[in-house]
């Protein structure tokens, strides 16, 4: 099988190579740790050398990593041992001597699991992440998808190291999104969506936080909104049975989406004479509206106020026509999402409508005015930021004039 991959030429049958890669991945599930480790390192070495077969070697690495089968968590190793012993227990073939041997085997498994985990975290994962990061040795389209395999391996690590390794991989991919090459960004977006589906809904908020940390200014904010939307679409389309509640991601999704609609990045796009060739900049606002709809359809009733908070801020700040129209459009998107939200029963809908119409919801209450610094004592001195420049616009509160927006929504 290896000869088919390494001996491939431009005239080789692509289907044969694809089957060889898949077969190599399947066979790797039957290898012991030493042989598996050697196989990964062999193809990793081959993949760093430029040549016609480089893409085949990288695909081989991905196939091998996808079939990683070693238990490195103590609990998982114990479960695997217990499963092996179950038939003997049912047959009543266990005596004291076997029990002692079983304890020794269990201890051996734990030591072996720790040895593998140490090698994975100390050598293999750093080498793979370095391979994903490097720009000169291989094409982006070849190396970036390896990150999916890296995450699959990292997920098998003990809990104390698992999260750090997964987060490191996500951070690397998030930073690659700063690239000026649209095709690279598109590939990273696809890779992150695959990783999000593998990791499950509990990781979605962490993925979005890493993205927000890497993409913080200018056009990057539009890329951020575009990628967040793409991930939401993928996970709710391809793994809808698992992603039924996105409470842990609601703040990140709402913050990112609101920025490209009402924030400075959104205003820059609306400025006269603004031109760009970046597809994300042109499509970020539309994606943001849909993100509001998607997140509203998959959150608990107690999280609805977090979706509405940025709208409340806009209603306090301005009465300008365009922002008010954007508020109406976002409210329509939220309404569509809530109507399809299976967690919103008749009682929850009626309660929401009542609180909005009566303006009795806690998040709609006007914030209490802060006391002057001199009245709060010296211990409060560090709790405030001083505004050195006077704002050109008046600091009027327009909420009373705009409150009908929420009442109409209710």
GROMACS .gro file of C-alpha atoms in nm, residues 69 72 93 166 172 188 192 195 200 212 214 232 241 251 258 268 273 284 301 355 395 397 399 406:
model
   24
   69UNK     CA    1  -0.702   0.418   1.856
   72UNK     CA    2  -0.446   0.753   2.705
   93UNK     CA    3  -1.378  -1.832   3.491
  166UNK     CA    4  -0.710   2.125   2.144
  172UNK     CA    5  -0.316   2.830   1.528
  188UNK     CA    6  -0.948   2.726   0.743
  192UNK     CA    7  -1.277   2.477   1.182
  195UNK     CA    8  -1.333   2.044   1.419
  200UNK     CA    9  -1.936   1.892   2.000
  212UNK     CA   10  -1.235   3.663   1.861
  214UNK     CA   11  -0.716   3.633   1.684
  232UNK     CA   12  -2.310   2.779   1.294
  241UNK     CA   13  -2.904   1.606   1.652
  251UNK     CA   14  -2.268   3.595   2.393
  258UNK     CA   15  -2.371   4.313   1.633
  268UNK     CA   16  -1.693   5.172   0.760
  273UNK     CA   17  -1.668   5.551  -0.147
  284UNK     CA   18  -2.065   3.981   0.672
  301UNK     CA   19  -3.555   3.088   2.732
  355UNK     CA   20  -4.233   4.109   2.982
  395UNK     CA   21  -2.525   6.212   2.525
  397UNK     CA   22  -3.095   5.878   2.593
  399UNK     CA   23  -3.480   5.472   2.471
  406UNK     CA   24  -3.950   4.598   2.182
   0.00000   0.00000   0.00000
